[in-house]
PDB file of C-alpha atoms in Angstrom:
ATOM      1  CA  UNK A   1       9.189 -13.992  12.638  1.00 95.00           C
ATOM      2  CA  UNK A   2       8.146 -12.552   9.275  1.00 98.00           C
ATOM      3  CA  UNK A   3       7.539  -8.836   8.710  1.00 98.00           C
ATOM      4  CA  UNK A   4       4.758  -7.120   6.775  1.00 98.00           C
ATOM      5  CA  UNK A   5       5.412  -3.494   5.841  1.00 98.00           C
ATOM      6  CA  UNK A   6       2.400  -1.312   5.115  1.00 99.00           C
ATOM      7  CA  UNK A   7       3.342   1.995   3.505  1.00 98.00           C
ATOM      8  CA  UNK A   8       0.648   4.622   3.028  1.00 98.00           C
ATOM      9  CA  UNK A   9      -0.064   8.249   2.341  1.00 98.00           C
ATOM     10  CA  UNK A  10      -3.306   9.948   3.309  1.00 97.00           C
ATOM     11  CA  UNK A  11      -4.341  13.570   3.244  1.00 94.00           C
ATOM     12  CA  UNK A  12      -8.046  13.245   4.050  1.00 96.00           C
ATOM     13  CA  UNK A  13      -8.033  10.046   6.123  1.00 97.00           C
ATOM     14  CA  UNK A  14      -9.544   7.516   3.705  1.00 98.00           C
ATOM     15  CA  UNK A  15      -6.343   5.777   2.743  1.00 98.00           C
ATOM     16  CA  UNK A  16      -5.121   5.842   6.331  1.00 98.00           C
ATOM     17  CA  UNK A  17      -8.316   4.102   7.482  1.00 98.00           C
ATOM     18  CA  UNK A  18      -7.801   1.438   4.819  1.00 98.00           C
ATOM     19  CA  UNK A  19      -4.138   0.909   5.763  1.00 98.00           C
ATOM     20  CA  UNK A  20      -4.972   0.753   9.474  1.00 98.00           C
ATOM     21  CA  UNK A  21      -7.693  -1.838   8.807  1.00 98.00           C
ATOM     22  CA  UNK A  22      -5.198  -3.972   6.864  1.00 98.00           C
ATOM     23  CA  UNK A  23      -2.719  -3.612   9.738  1.00 98.00           C
ATOM     24  CA  UNK A  24      -5.359  -4.727  12.268  1.00 98.00           C
ATOM     25  CA  UNK A  25      -6.144  -7.767  10.149  1.00 98.00           C
ATOM     26  CA  UNK A  26      -2.474  -8.656   9.785  1.00 98.00           C
ATOM     27  CA  UNK A  27      -1.786  -8.124  13.487  1.00 98.00           C
ATOM     28  CA  UNK A  28      -3.992 -11.097  14.354  1.00 96.00           C
ATOM     29  CA  UNK A  29      -1.226 -13.370  13.003  1.00 97.00           C
ATOM     30  CA  UNK A  30       1.259 -13.944  15.866  1.00 97.00           C
ATOM     31  CA  UNK A  31       4.048 -15.068  13.522  1.00 97.00           C
ATOM     32  CA  UNK A  32       4.085 -11.757  11.640  1.00 98.00           C
ATOM     33  CA  UNK A  33       5.321  -8.364  12.819  1.00 98.00           C
ATOM     34  CA  UNK A  34       3.354  -5.542  11.212  1.00 98.00           C
ATOM     35  CA  UNK A  35       4.958  -2.183  10.497  1.00 98.00           C
ATOM     36  CA  UNK A  36       2.628   0.641   9.435  1.00 98.00           C
ATOM     37  CA  UNK A  37       4.596   3.601   8.096  1.00 98.00           C
ATOM     38  CA  UNK A  38       3.672   6.846   6.399  1.00 98.00           C
ATOM     39  CA  UNK A  39       5.245   7.124   2.967  1.00 98.00           C
ATOM     40  CA  UNK A  40       7.352  10.116   3.973  1.00 98.00           C
ATOM     41  CA  UNK A  41       8.840   8.120   6.887  1.00 98.00           C
ATOM     42  CA  UNK A  42       9.524   4.834   5.079  1.00 98.00           C
ATOM     43  CA  UNK A  43      13.070   4.190   3.881  1.00 98.00           C
ATOM     44  CA  UNK A  44      14.880   1.627   1.770  1.00 98.00           C
ATOM     45  CA  UNK A  45      16.031  -0.207   4.913  1.00 98.00           C
ATOM     46  CA  UNK A  46      12.367  -0.646   5.908  1.00 98.00           C
ATOM     47  CA  UNK A  47      11.616  -2.210   2.528  1.00 98.00           C
ATOM     48  CA  UNK A  48      14.648  -4.490   2.701  1.00 98.00           C
ATOM     49  CA  UNK A  49      13.750  -5.662   6.223  1.00 98.00           C
ATOM     50  CA  UNK A  50      10.216  -6.719   5.232  1.00 98.00           C
ATOM     51  CA  UNK A  51       9.050 -10.021   3.806  1.00 98.00           C
ATOM     52  CA  UNK A  52       5.884  -8.626   2.219  1.00 98.00           C
ATOM     53  CA  UNK A  53       4.200  -5.312   1.518  1.00 98.00           C
ATOM     54  CA  UNK A  54       0.901  -3.516   1.319  1.00 98.00           C
ATOM     55  CA  UNK A  55       1.083  -0.168  -0.468  1.00 98.00           C
ATOM     56  CA  UNK A  56      -1.851   2.202   0.140  1.00 98.00           C
ATOM     57  CA  UNK A  57      -2.338   5.414  -1.791  1.00 98.00           C
ATOM     58  CA  UNK A  58      -5.032   7.878  -2.677  1.00 97.00           C
ATOM     59  CA  UNK A  59      -5.527   8.633  -6.328  1.00 95.00           C
ATOM     60  CA  UNK A  60      -4.897  12.328  -6.926  1.00 92.00           C
ATOM     61  CA  UNK A  61      -5.564  13.869 -10.335  1.00 90.00           C
ATOM     62  CA  UNK A  62      -5.811  10.392 -11.907  1.00 91.00           C
ATOM     63  CA  UNK A  63      -2.422   9.369 -10.495  1.00 95.00           C
ATOM     64  CA  UNK A  64      -0.770   7.837  -7.451  1.00 97.00           C
ATOM     65  CA  UNK A  65      -0.288  10.429  -4.687  1.00 96.00           C
ATOM     66  CA  UNK A  66       2.936  12.407  -4.919  1.00 96.00           C
ATOM     67  CA  UNK A  67       4.121  11.326  -1.460  1.00 97.00           C
ATOM     68  CA  UNK A  68       3.806   7.663  -2.488  1.00 98.00           C
ATOM     69  CA  UNK A  69       5.691   8.430  -5.690  1.00 98.00           C
ATOM     70  CA  UNK A  70       8.353  10.147  -3.562  1.00 98.00           C
ATOM     71  CA  UNK A  71       8.608   6.994  -1.403  1.00 98.00           C
ATOM     72  CA  UNK A  72       9.269   4.907  -4.507  1.00 98.00           C
ATOM     73  CA  UNK A  73      11.669   7.533  -5.919  1.00 98.00           C
ATOM     74  CA  UNK A  74      13.734   7.426  -2.706  1.00 98.00           C
ATOM     75  CA  UNK A  75      13.741   3.662  -2.282  1.00 98.00           C
ATOM     76  CA  UNK A  76      13.634   2.256  -5.810  1.00 98.00           C
ATOM     77  CA  UNK A  77      17.327   1.969  -6.682  1.00 98.00           C
ATOM     78  CA  UNK A  78      18.653   1.071  -3.219  1.00 98.00           C
ATOM     79  CA  UNK A  79      16.179  -1.851  -3.194  1.00 97.00           C
ATOM     80  CA  UNK A  80      16.412  -2.901  -6.854  1.00 97.00           C
ATOM     81  CA  UNK A  81      17.308  -6.614  -7.282  1.00 97.00           C
ATOM     82  CA  UNK A  82      17.198  -7.149  -3.509  1.00 98.00           C
ATOM     83  CA  UNK A  83      13.497  -7.905  -2.954  1.00 98.00           C
ATOM     84  CA  UNK A  84      12.715 -10.037  -5.994  1.00 98.00           C
ATOM     85  CA  UNK A  85       9.748 -12.366  -5.596  1.00 97.00           C
ATOM     86  CA  UNK A  86       8.379 -10.883  -2.377  1.00 98.00           C
ATOM     87  CA  UNK A  87       4.579 -10.525  -2.187  1.00 98.00           C
ATOM     88  CA  UNK A  88       2.633  -7.288  -2.233  1.00 98.00           C
ATOM     89  CA  UNK A  89      -0.902  -5.949  -2.360  1.00 98.00           C
ATOM     90  CA  UNK A  90      -2.294  -2.544  -3.243  1.00 98.00           C
ATOM     91  CA  UNK A  91      -4.983  -0.372  -1.643  1.00 98.00           C
ATOM     92  CA  UNK A  92      -6.265   2.719  -3.482  1.00 98.00           C
ATOM     93  CA  UNK A  93      -8.711   5.297  -2.160  1.00 98.00           C
ATOM     94  CA  UNK A  94     -10.184   7.104  -5.172  1.00 96.00           C
ATOM     95  CA  UNK A  95     -12.764   9.756  -5.855  1.00 92.00           C
ATOM     96  CA  UNK A  96     -14.231   7.973  -8.847  1.00 89.00           C
ATOM     97  CA  UNK A  97     -11.765   5.661 -10.623  1.00 94.00           C
ATOM     98  CA  UNK A  98      -8.479   4.590  -9.003  1.00 95.00           C
ATOM     99  CA  UNK A  99      -7.360   2.298 -11.801  1.00 96.00           C
ATOM    100  CA  UNK A 100      -4.551   4.536 -13.052  1.00 96.00           C
ATOM    101  CA  UNK A 101      -3.004   4.831  -9.573  1.00 97.00           C
ATOM    102  CA  UNK A 102      -3.120   1.037  -9.250  1.00 97.00           C
ATOM    103  CA  UNK A 103      -1.489   0.656 -12.696  1.00 97.00           C
ATOM    104  CA  UNK A 104       1.259   3.142 -11.837  1.00 97.00           C
ATOM    105  CA  UNK A 105       2.063   1.343  -8.605  1.00 97.00           C
ATOM    106  CA  UNK A 106       2.072  -2.039 -10.359  1.00 97.00           C
ATOM    107  CA  UNK A 107       4.511  -0.766 -12.984  1.00 97.00           C
ATOM    108  CA  UNK A 108       6.902   0.465 -10.313  1.00 97.00           C
ATOM    109  CA  UNK A 109       6.917  -2.738  -8.274  1.00 97.00           C
ATOM    110  CA  UNK A 110       7.253  -4.791 -11.455  1.00 96.00           C
ATOM    111  CA  UNK A 111      10.760  -3.324 -11.595  1.00 97.00           C
ATOM    112  CA  UNK A 112      11.351  -4.666  -8.096  1.00 98.00           C
ATOM    113  CA  UNK A 113      10.003  -8.014  -9.355  1.00 98.00           C
ATOM    114  CA  UNK A 114       7.451  -8.194  -6.558  1.00 98.00           C
ATOM    115  CA  UNK A 115       4.468 -10.480  -7.059  1.00 97.00           C
ATOM    116  CA  UNK A 116       0.900  -9.451  -6.455  1.00 98.00           C
ATOM    117  CA  UNK A 117      -1.064 -11.708  -4.124  1.00 97.00           C
ATOM    118  CA  UNK A 118      -4.398 -10.040  -4.961  1.00 97.00           C
ATOM    119  CA  UNK A 119      -5.958  -7.681  -7.460  1.00 97.00           C
ATOM    120  CA  UNK A 120      -5.617  -4.026  -6.403  1.00 98.00           C
ATOM    121  CA  UNK A 121      -8.344  -3.083  -3.944  1.00 98.00           C
ATOM    122  CA  UNK A 122      -9.861   0.204  -5.092  1.00 98.00           C
ATOM    123  CA  UNK A 123     -12.345   1.970  -2.817  1.00 97.00           C
ATOM    124  CA  UNK A 124     -14.253   4.747  -4.549  1.00 96.00           C
ATOM    125  CA  UNK A 125     -15.561   7.507  -2.272  1.00 96.00           C
ATOM    126  CA  UNK A 126     -17.406   9.388  -5.055  1.00 91.00           C
ATOM    127  CA  UNK A 127     -15.801  12.732  -4.287  1.00 92.00           C
ATOM    128  CA  UNK A 128     -16.278  14.920  -7.357  1.00 89.00           C
ATOM    129  CA  UNK A 129     -16.448  18.534  -6.186  1.00 91.00           C
ATOM    130  CA  UNK A 130     -13.484  20.465  -4.769  1.00 91.00           C
ATOM    131  CA  UNK A 131     -15.233  20.540  -1.371  1.00 93.00           C
ATOM    132  CA  UNK A 132     -15.873  16.777  -1.386  1.00 92.00           C
ATOM    133  CA  UNK A 133     -12.359  16.000  -2.595  1.00 90.00           C
ATOM    134  CA  UNK A 134     -10.785  18.015   0.244  1.00 91.00           C
ATOM    135  CA  UNK A 135     -13.218  16.824   2.935  1.00 94.00           C
ATOM    136  CA  UNK A 136     -12.295  14.102   5.447  1.00 94.00           C
ATOM    137  CA  UNK A 137     -13.118  10.655   4.050  1.00 96.00           C
ATOM    138  CA  UNK A 138     -15.061   7.920   5.801  1.00 95.00           C
ATOM    139  CA  UNK A 139     -14.632   4.412   4.486  1.00 98.00           C
ATOM    140  CA  UNK A 140     -17.681   2.198   4.900  1.00 97.00           C
ATOM    141  CA  UNK A 141     -17.700  -0.929   7.058  1.00 98.00           C
ATOM    142  CA  UNK A 142     -17.826  -3.305   4.073  1.00 98.00           C
ATOM    143  CA  UNK A 143     -14.705  -1.758   2.554  1.00 98.00           C
ATOM    144  CA  UNK A 144     -12.942  -1.638   5.928  1.00 98.00           C
ATOM    145  CA  UNK A 145     -13.704  -5.347   6.356  1.00 98.00           C
ATOM    146  CA  UNK A 146     -12.213  -6.056   2.914  1.00 98.00           C
ATOM    147  CA  UNK A 147      -9.020  -4.190   3.884  1.00 98.00           C
ATOM    148  CA  UNK A 148      -8.891  -6.084   7.193  1.00 98.00           C
ATOM    149  CA  UNK A 149      -9.299  -9.389   5.335  1.00 98.00           C
ATOM    150  CA  UNK A 150      -6.549  -8.496   2.871  1.00 98.00           C
ATOM    151  CA  UNK A 151      -4.163  -7.763   5.745  1.00 98.00           C
ATOM    152  CA  UNK A 152      -5.126 -11.033   7.446  1.00 98.00           C
ATOM    153  CA  UNK A 153      -4.642 -12.989   4.212  1.00 98.00           C
ATOM    154  CA  UNK A 154      -1.237 -11.426   3.571  1.00 98.00           C
ATOM    155  CA  UNK A 155      -0.064 -12.143   7.123  1.00 98.00           C
ATOM    156  CA  UNK A 156      -1.465 -15.669   7.030  1.00 98.00           C
ATOM    157  CA  UNK A 157       0.302 -16.379   3.756  1.00 98.00           C
ATOM    158  CA  UNK A 158       3.574 -15.003   5.102  1.00 98.00           C
ATOM    159  CA  UNK A 159       3.302 -17.047   8.296  1.00 98.00           C
ATOM    160  CA  UNK A 160       2.476 -20.242   6.397  1.00 97.00           C
ATOM    161  CA  UNK A 161       5.296 -19.751   3.904  1.00 95.00           C
ATOM    162  CA  UNK A 162       2.850 -19.530   0.990  1.00 95.00           C
ATOM    163  CA  UNK A 163       4.453 -16.266  -0.092  1.00 92.00           C
TER     164      UNK A 163
END
């Protein structure tokens, strides 16, 4: 049995919806156990026990969310040189851009020597005012389907030994 770890942070629900969709997609693969953990709950042992990863973060102030950064701060050195070559994918929920959060995350996991199995998936919710930024987010069905498919692809690749 292979394990897929999905680590996420979400304040307004958008990133959580994306991570949950990826988890549903991955759960269809019977040979893969899916663990969906909030960033503040995930530990180095969780990372070490997984065979692949999906990291999901909102972009806040043109950067990866602080709770996701905290996850990497707490787990980075205990995991360093122990997960080399494992696959990962990235989900970003952004108001308008998302690219910087994806770049930050990629730089961190480059140190872990993880390998991306897909381009970062950035979902833009077009939240530009303080009220819209703080409001609960709804991710559209097309984007939810893309997240589901990414989870299914990751789990399928893990089960088949492709990654």
